Coordinates of C-alpha atoms and ligand atoms in Angstrom, one line a residue:
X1 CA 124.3 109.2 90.6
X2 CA 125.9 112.4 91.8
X3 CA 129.3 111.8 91.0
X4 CA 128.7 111.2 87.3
X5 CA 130.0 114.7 85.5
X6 CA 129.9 116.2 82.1
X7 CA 129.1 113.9 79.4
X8 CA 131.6 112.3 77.2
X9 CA 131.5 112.3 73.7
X10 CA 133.0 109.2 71.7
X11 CA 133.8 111.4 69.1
X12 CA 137.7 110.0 69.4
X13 CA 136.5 106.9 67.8
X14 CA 139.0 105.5 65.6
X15 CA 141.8 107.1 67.2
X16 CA 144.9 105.6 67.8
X17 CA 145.1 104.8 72.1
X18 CA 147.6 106.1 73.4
X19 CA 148.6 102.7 74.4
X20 CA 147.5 101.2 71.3
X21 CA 150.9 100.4 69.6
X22 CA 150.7 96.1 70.8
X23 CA 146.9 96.1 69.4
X24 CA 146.1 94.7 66.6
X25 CA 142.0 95.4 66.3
X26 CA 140.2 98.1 67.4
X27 CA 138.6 97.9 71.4
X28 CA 134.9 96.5 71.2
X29 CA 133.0 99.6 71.5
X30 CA 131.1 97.7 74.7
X31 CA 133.8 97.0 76.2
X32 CA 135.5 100.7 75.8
X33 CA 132.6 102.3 77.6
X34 CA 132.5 99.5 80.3
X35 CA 136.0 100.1 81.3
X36 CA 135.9 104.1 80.7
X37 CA 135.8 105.9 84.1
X38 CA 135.8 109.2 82.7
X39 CA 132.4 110.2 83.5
X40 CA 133.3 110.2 87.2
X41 CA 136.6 110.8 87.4
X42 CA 137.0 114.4 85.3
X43 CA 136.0 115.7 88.7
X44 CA 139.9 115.3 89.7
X45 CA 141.1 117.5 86.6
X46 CA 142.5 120.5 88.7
X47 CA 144.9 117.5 90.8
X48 CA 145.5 115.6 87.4
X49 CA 147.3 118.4 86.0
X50 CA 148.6 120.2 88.8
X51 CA 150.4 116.7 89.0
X52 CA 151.5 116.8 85.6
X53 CA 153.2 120.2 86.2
X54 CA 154.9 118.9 89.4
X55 CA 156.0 115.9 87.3
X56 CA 157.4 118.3 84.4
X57 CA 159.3 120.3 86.5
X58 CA 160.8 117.9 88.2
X59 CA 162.0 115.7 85.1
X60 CA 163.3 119.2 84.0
X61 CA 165.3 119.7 87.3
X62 CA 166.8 116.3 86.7
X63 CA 167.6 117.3 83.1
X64 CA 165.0 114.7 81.6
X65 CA 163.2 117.5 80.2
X66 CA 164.0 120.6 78.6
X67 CA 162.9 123.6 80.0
X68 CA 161.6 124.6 76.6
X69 CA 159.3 121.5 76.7
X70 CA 158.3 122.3 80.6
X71 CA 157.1 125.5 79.3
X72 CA 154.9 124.0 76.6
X73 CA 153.4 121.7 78.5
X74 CA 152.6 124.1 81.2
X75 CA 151.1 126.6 79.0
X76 CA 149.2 123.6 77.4
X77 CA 147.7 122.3 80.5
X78 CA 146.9 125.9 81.8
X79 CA 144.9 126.6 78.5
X80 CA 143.3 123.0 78.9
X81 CA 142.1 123.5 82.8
X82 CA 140.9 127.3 81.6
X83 CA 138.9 124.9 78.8
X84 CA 137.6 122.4 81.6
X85 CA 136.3 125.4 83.8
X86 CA 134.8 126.9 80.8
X87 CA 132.8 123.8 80.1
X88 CA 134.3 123.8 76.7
X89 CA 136.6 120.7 77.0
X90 CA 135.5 117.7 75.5
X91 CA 135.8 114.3 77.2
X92 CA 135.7 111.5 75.0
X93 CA 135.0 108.1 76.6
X94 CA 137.4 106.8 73.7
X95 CA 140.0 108.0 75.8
X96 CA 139.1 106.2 78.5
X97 CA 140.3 108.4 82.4
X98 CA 140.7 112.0 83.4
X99 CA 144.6 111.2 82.7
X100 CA 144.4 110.2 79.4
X101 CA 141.7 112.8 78.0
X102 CA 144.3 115.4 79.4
X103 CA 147.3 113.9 77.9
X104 CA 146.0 113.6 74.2
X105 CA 144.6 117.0 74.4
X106 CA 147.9 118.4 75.5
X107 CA 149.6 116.7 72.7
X108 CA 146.7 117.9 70.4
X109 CA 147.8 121.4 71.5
X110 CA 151.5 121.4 72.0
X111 CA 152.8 118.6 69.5
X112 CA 155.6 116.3 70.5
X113 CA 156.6 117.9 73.9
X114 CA 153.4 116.7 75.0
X115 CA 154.4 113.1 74.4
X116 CA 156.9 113.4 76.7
X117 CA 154.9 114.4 80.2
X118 CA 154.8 110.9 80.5
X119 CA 158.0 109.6 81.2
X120 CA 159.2 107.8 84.3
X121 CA 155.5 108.0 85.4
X122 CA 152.2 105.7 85.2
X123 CA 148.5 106.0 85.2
X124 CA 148.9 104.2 88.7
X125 CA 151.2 106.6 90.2
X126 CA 148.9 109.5 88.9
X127 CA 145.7 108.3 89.6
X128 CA 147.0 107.5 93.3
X129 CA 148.3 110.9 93.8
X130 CA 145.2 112.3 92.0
X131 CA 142.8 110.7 94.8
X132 CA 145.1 111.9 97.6
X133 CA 145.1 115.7 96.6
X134 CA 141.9 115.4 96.2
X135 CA 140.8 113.8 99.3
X136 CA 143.0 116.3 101.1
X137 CA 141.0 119.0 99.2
X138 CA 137.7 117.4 100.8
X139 CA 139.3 117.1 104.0
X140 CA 139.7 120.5 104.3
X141 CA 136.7 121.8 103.2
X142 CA 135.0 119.3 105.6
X143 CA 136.8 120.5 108.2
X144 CA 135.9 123.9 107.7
X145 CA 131.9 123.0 107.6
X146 CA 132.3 120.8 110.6
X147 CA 133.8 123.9 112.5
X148 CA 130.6 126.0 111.2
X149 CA 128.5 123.4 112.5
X150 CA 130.5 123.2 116.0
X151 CA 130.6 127.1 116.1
X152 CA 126.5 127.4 116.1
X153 CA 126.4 124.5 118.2
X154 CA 128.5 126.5 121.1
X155 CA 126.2 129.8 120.5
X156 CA 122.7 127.6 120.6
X157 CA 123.9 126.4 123.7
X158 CA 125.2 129.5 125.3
X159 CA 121.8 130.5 124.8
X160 CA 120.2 127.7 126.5
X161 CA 122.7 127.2 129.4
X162 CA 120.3 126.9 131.9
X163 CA 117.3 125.7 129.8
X164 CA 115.5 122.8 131.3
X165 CA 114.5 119.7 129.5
X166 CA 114.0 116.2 130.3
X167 CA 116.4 113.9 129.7
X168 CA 116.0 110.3 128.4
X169 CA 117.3 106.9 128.6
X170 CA 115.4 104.3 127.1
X171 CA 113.8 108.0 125.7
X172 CA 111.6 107.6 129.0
X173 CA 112.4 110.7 131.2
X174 CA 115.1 110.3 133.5
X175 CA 116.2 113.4 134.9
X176 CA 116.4 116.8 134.1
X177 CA 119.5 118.4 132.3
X178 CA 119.8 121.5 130.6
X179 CA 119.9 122.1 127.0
X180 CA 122.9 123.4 126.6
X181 CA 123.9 119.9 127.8
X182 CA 122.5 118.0 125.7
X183 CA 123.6 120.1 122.6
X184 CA 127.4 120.0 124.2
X185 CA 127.2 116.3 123.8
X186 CA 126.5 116.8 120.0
X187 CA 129.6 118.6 120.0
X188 CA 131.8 116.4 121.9
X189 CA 130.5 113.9 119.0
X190 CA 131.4 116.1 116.0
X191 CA 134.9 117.4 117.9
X192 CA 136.2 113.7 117.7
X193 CA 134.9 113.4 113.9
X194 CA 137.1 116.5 113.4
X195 CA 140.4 114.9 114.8
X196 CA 139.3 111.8 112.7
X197 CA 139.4 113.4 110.0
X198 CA 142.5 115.5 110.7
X199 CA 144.0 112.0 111.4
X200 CA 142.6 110.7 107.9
X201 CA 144.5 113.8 106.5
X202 CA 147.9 113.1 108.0
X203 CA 148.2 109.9 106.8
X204 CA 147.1 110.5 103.2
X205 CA 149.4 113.4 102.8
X206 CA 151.9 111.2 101.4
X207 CA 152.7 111.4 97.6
X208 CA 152.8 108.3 95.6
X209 CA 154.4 109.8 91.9
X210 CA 157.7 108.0 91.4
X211 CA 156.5 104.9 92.0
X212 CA 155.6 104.4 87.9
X213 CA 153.6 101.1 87.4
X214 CA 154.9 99.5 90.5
X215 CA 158.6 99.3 90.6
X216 CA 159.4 102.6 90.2
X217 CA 161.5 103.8 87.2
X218 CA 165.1 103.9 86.2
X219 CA 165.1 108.0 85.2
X220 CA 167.1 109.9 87.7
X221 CA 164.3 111.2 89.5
X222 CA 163.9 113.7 92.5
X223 CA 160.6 112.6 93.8
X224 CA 161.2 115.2 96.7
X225 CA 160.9 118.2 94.3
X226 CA 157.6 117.4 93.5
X227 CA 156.2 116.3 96.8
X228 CA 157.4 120.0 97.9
X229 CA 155.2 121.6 94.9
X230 CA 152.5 119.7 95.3
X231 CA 152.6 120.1 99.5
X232 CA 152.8 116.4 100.4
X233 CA 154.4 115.9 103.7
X234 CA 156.4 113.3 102.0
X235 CA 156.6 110.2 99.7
X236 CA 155.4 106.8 99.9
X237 CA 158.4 104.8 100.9
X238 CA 157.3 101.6 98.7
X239 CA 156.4 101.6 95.3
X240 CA 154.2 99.0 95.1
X241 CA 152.2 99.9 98.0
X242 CA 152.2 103.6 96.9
X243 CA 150.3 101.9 93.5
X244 CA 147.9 99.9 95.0
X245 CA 146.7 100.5 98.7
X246 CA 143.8 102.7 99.2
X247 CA 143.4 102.5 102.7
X248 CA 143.6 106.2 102.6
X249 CA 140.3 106.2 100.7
X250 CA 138.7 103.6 103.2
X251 CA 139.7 105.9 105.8
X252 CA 138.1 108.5 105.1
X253 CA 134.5 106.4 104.0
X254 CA 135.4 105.4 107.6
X255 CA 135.4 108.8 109.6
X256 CA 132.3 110.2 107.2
X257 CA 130.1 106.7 108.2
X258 CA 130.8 108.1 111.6
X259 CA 130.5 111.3 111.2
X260 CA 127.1 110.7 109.2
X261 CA 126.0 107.8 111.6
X262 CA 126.7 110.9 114.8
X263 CA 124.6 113.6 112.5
X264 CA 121.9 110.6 111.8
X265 CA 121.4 110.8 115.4
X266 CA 120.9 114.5 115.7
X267 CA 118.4 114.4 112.9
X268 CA 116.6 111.9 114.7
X269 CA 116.0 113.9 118.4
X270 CA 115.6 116.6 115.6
X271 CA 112.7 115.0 114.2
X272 CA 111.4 113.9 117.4
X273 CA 111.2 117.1 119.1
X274 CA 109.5 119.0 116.1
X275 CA 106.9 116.8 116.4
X276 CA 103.9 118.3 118.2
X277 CA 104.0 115.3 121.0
X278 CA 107.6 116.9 121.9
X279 CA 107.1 120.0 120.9
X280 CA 110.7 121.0 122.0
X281 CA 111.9 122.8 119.3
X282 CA 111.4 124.3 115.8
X283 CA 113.1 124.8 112.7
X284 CA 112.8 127.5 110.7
X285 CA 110.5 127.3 107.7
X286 CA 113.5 127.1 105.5
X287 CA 114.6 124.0 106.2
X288 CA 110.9 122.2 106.2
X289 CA 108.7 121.7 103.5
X290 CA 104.9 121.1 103.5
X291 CA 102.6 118.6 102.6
X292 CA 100.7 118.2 99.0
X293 CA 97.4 116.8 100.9
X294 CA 97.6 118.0 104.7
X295 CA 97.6 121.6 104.3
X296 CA 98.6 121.6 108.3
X297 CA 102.0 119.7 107.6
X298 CA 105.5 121.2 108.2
X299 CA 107.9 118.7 107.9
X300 CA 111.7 118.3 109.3
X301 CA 113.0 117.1 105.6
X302 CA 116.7 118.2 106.3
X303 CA 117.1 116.3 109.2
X304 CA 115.5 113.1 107.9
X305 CA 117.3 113.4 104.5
X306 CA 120.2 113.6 106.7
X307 CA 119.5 110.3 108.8
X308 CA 118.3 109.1 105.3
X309 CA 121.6 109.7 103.4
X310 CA 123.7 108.1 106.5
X311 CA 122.5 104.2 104.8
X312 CA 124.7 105.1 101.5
X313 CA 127.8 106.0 103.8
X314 CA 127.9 103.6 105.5
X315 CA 127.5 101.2 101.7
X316 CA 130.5 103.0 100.1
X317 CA 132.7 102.0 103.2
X318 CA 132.1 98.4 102.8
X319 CA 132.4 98.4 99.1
X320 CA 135.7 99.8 99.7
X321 CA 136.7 97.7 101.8
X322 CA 134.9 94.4 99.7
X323 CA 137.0 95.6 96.8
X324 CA 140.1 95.9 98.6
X325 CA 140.4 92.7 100.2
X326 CA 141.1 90.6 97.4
X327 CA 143.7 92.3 95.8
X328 CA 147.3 91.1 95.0
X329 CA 150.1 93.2 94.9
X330 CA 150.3 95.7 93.1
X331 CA 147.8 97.9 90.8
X332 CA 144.5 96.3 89.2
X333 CA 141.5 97.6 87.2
X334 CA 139.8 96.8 90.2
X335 CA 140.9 100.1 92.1
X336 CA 138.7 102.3 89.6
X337 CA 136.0 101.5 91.2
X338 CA 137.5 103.0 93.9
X339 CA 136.1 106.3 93.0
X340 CA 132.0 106.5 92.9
X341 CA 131.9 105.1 96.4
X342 CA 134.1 107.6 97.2
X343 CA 133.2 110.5 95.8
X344 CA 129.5 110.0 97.0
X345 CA 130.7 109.6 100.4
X346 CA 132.3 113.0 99.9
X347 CA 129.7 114.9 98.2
X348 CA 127.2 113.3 101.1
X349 CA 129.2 114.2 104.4
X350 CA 129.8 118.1 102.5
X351 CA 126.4 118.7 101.4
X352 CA 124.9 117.5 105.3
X353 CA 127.4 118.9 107.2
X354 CA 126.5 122.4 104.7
X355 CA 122.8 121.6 105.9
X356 CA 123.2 121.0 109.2
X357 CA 125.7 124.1 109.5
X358 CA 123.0 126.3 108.1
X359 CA 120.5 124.8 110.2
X360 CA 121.4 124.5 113.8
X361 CA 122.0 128.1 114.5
X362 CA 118.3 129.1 113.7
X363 CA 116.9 126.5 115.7
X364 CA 114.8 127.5 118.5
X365 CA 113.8 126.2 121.6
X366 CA 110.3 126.1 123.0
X367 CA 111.2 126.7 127.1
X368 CA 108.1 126.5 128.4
X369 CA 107.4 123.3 126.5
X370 CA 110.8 121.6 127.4
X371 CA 110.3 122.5 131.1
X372 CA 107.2 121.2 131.7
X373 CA 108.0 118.0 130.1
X374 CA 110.9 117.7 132.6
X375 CA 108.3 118.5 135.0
X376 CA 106.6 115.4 134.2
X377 CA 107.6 111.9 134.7
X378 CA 109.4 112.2 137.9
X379 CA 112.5 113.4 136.7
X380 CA 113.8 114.3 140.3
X381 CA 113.2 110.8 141.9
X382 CA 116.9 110.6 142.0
X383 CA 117.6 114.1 143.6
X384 CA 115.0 112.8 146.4
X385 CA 117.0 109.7 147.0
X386 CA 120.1 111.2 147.1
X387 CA 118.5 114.0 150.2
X388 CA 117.9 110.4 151.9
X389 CA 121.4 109.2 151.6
X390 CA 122.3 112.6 152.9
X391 CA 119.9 112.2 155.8
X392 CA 121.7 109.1 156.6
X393 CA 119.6 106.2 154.6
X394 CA 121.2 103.2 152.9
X395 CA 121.1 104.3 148.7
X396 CA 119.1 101.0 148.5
X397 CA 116.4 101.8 150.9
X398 CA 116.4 105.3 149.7
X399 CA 115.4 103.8 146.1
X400 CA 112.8 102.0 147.8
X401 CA 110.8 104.9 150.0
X402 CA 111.4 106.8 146.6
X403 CA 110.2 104.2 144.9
X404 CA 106.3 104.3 147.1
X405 CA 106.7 108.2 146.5
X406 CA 106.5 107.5 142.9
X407 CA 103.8 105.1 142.9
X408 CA 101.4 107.1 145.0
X409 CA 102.3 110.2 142.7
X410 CA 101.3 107.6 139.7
X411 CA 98.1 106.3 141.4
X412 CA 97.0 109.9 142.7
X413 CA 98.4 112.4 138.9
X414 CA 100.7 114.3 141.0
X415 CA 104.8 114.9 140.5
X416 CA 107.3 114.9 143.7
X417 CA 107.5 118.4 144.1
X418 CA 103.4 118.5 144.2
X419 CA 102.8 116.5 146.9
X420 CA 102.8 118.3 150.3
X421 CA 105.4 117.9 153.5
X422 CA 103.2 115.5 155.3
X423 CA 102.4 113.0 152.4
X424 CA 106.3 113.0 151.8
X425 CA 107.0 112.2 155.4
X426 CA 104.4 109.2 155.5
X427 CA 107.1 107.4 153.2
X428 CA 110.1 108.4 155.5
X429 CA 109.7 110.7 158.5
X430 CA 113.4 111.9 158.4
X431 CA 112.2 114.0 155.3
X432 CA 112.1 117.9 156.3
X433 CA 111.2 121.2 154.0
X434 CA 114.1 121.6 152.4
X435 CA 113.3 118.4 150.4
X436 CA 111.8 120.9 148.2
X437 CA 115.4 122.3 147.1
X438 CA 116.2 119.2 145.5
X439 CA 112.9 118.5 144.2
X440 CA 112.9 121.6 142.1
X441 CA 114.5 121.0 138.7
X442 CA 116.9 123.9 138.9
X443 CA 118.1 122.6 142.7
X444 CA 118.5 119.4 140.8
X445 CA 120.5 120.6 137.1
X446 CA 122.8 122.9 139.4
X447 CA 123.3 120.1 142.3
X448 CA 125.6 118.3 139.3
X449 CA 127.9 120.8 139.4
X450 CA 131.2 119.2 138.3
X451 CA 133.2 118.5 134.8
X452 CA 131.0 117.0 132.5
X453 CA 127.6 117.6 134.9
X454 CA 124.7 119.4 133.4
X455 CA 124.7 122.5 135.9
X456 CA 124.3 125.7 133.9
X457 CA 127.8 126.8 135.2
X458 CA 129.5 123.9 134.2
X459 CA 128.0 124.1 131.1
X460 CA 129.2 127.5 130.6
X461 CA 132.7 126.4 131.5
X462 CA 132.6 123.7 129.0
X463 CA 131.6 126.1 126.5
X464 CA 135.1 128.0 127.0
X465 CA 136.8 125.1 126.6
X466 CA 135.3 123.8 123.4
X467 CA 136.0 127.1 121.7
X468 CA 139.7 126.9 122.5
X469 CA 139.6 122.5 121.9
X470 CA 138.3 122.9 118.6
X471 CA 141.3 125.2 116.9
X472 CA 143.9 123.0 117.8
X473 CA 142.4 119.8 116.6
X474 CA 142.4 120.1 112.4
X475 CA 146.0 120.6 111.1
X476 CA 146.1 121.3 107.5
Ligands
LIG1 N1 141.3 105.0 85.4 C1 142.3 104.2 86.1 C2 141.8 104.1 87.6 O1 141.0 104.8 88.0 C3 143.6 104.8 86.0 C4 144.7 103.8 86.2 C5 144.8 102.9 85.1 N2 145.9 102.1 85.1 C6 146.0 100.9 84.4 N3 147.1 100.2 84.6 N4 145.1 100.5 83.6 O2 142.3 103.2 88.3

């Protein structure tokens, strides 16, 4: 699975655990690699220590630690990240987490100080505020792909403003609308994911450390100086919530099931138009790959990978929430499970929003093909209803004259705007010439000329606005 990292080596067997002083035999070697979670929590090494240093300083600031010791241990986790990045570091599933492969390593390097990092803290206060700067870390860099995505969304439909295409409900035509439409309601979809996720942010930005185990600990600690270094907006105001709630986590499965379930949809009319029925669109050859037997295949893999890898979002956000539900107060070995879920769910929504951010600007749209498609299917029946209210008909027996129009253009192959004055008129008399204004599919895309309508003006407008929505929507 992807979030599995560097293997670990048990080559710490035998050693004493670091909380191995109550134990009187060794831990079944089984059981020490079922309850390890180091092979998929390493990823959080860069928070794990810059938490350790925030911690160090503090309890130095407080006068728990001596600055000779802070400098030690800093020095000793600096060398140990530069070892991690190097791909020199050894994990050892002996020692069990991220946190503990870290600590014993530090004291391997720096002696006694090292020992020390651990006062008036716990492995639940430092795994909790591991996640968090972590997840804010994936926040952001969300963030920054979904604005890509929303940015070549905006120029694609700049450039089809006034493009013509059918559109659907029950995907039978409907009426016509104009690309740039359609694609603006993509982006009105992935505008809201972004202030999800902006919202997600805010509320995990709160730092945990301090709360130890669960009560908290009786060292004089300053938990504000190292929320400040570590850029938390503040503290958790309960310790035993701060241990144990990951709601934070659930969150954030929540907004990327969305997000992924809104980018499923996309890949779908994707796939659908790249098809040679629709013919709508096509992709670049970069993001299609061929067939091994049917040497005329070019197939939309992104965007069905995409729609594909939407299923094991929306799985991680009800194991989440399935493994918090049952949870007393406070911490429990439970919560490590806490992590694949959510790490896939990270590494899914970054790697399609990457995709689809790549892919959307190069898309192209076959104008001729969408236009005569809206052409088809009596996409303007409404427009000609609506000239009859004008005229002075009831809607109702407007939709039925239109209604005869239709079937005689069924029974005889030939759209509204084909059929000449006097056939029109043998359905309602009080139809004149200029019936074929609104009968013409740019008379009836630019007759919807108000917010949120699909005229190509109105379109344009809502361009301008989108490009000045989506800055103030993510705060990091
Ligand atoms: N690896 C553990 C986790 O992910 C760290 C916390 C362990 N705490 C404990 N009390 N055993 O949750």
């Amino acid at each position: 699975m992807s979030t599995t990292g560097k293997s670990a080596s048990s080559h710490t067997d035998g050693e004493q655990k670091l909380w191995g002083g109550r134990f009187d035999e060794n831990t079944d070697a089984f059981v020490e690699a079922f309850t390890a979670s180091v092979l998929f929590d390493q990823r959080m090494y860069k928070q794990d220590i810059a938490g350790s240093k925030a911690h160090a300083t503090m309890l130095s600031k407080v006068g728990v630690l001596s600055q000779e010791d802070v400098n030690l241990i800093h020095g000793g986790l600096d060398k140990i990240e530069r070892s991690i990045e190097a791909g020199e570091f050894e994990w050892s599933v002996a020692r069990e987490d991220v946190h503990m492969n870290i600590e014993a390593a530090l004291t391997q390097h720096i002696g006694d100080a090292g020992k020390r990092l651990h006062t008036g803290r716990s492995r639940n206060d430092q795994v909790a505020t591991d996640i968090r700067l972590y997840l804010r870390m994936v926040c952001d860099q969300a963030a920054a792909e979904l604005q890509r995505l929303m940015e070549g969304l905006l120029s694609l439909a700049q450039r089809n403003a006034s493009t013509i295409m059918p559109g659907f409900t029950h995907l039978q035509t409907a009426q016509p609308v104009t690309f740039g439409h359609h694609l603006m309601a993509w982006f009105e979809m992935l505008l809201r994911d972004l202030d999800r996720l902006s919202d997600t942010r805010k509320r995990l930005n709160q730092m945990p450390l301090g709360a130890a185990a669960l009560a908290g600990t009786s060292y004089p600690i300053d938990r504000n100086i190292s929320k400040d270094i570590l850029g938390f907006d503040g503290v958790c105001e309960n310790s035993l919530d701060a241990v144990s709630d990951r709601d934070f986590a659930i969150e954030f499965c929540s907004c990327t099931a969305i997000c992924l379930m809104h980018l499923s949809r996309m890949s779908e009319e994707l796939v659908l138009w790249t098809s040679a029925q629709f013919n709508f669109i096509e992709l670049p050859d970069r993001f299609c790959t061929g067939s091994s037997i049917m040497p005329q295949k070019k197939n939309p893999d992104v965007p069905e990978l995409v729609r594909g890898k939407s299923g094991r979002t929306f799985g991680n956000l009800i194991s989440l929430l399935t493994l918090m539900k049952g949870q007393p107060l406070a911490y429990n070995k439970d919560n490590q499970e806490d992590k694949e879920p959510l790490f896939d769910s990270a590494d899914t929504l970054l790697g399609c929003l990457r995709a689809f951010a790549d892919m959307v600007p190069a898309i192209n749209a076959n104008t001729d093909a969408m236009r005569d498609a809206a052409a088809k299917g009596f996409s303007t029946a409404t427009d000609l209803a609506d000239y009859l209210v004008g005229k002075g008909l009831a809607f109702r027996d407007a939709h039925e004259v239109v209604g005869l129009a239709v079937r005689h253009g069924v029974e005889n192959n030939l759209d509204l705007a084909e059929m000449d004055l006097t056939t029109l008129q043998s359905f309602s008399e009080i139809i004149g010439d200029d019936v074929f204004d609104v009968l013409t599919l740019e008379g009836s895309v630019t007759s919807r000329n108000h917010v949120g309508g699909t005229a190509p003006a109105q379109v344009e407008a809502a361009i301008e606005r989108a490009r000045i929505r989506m800055q103030a929507v993510y705060i990091s």
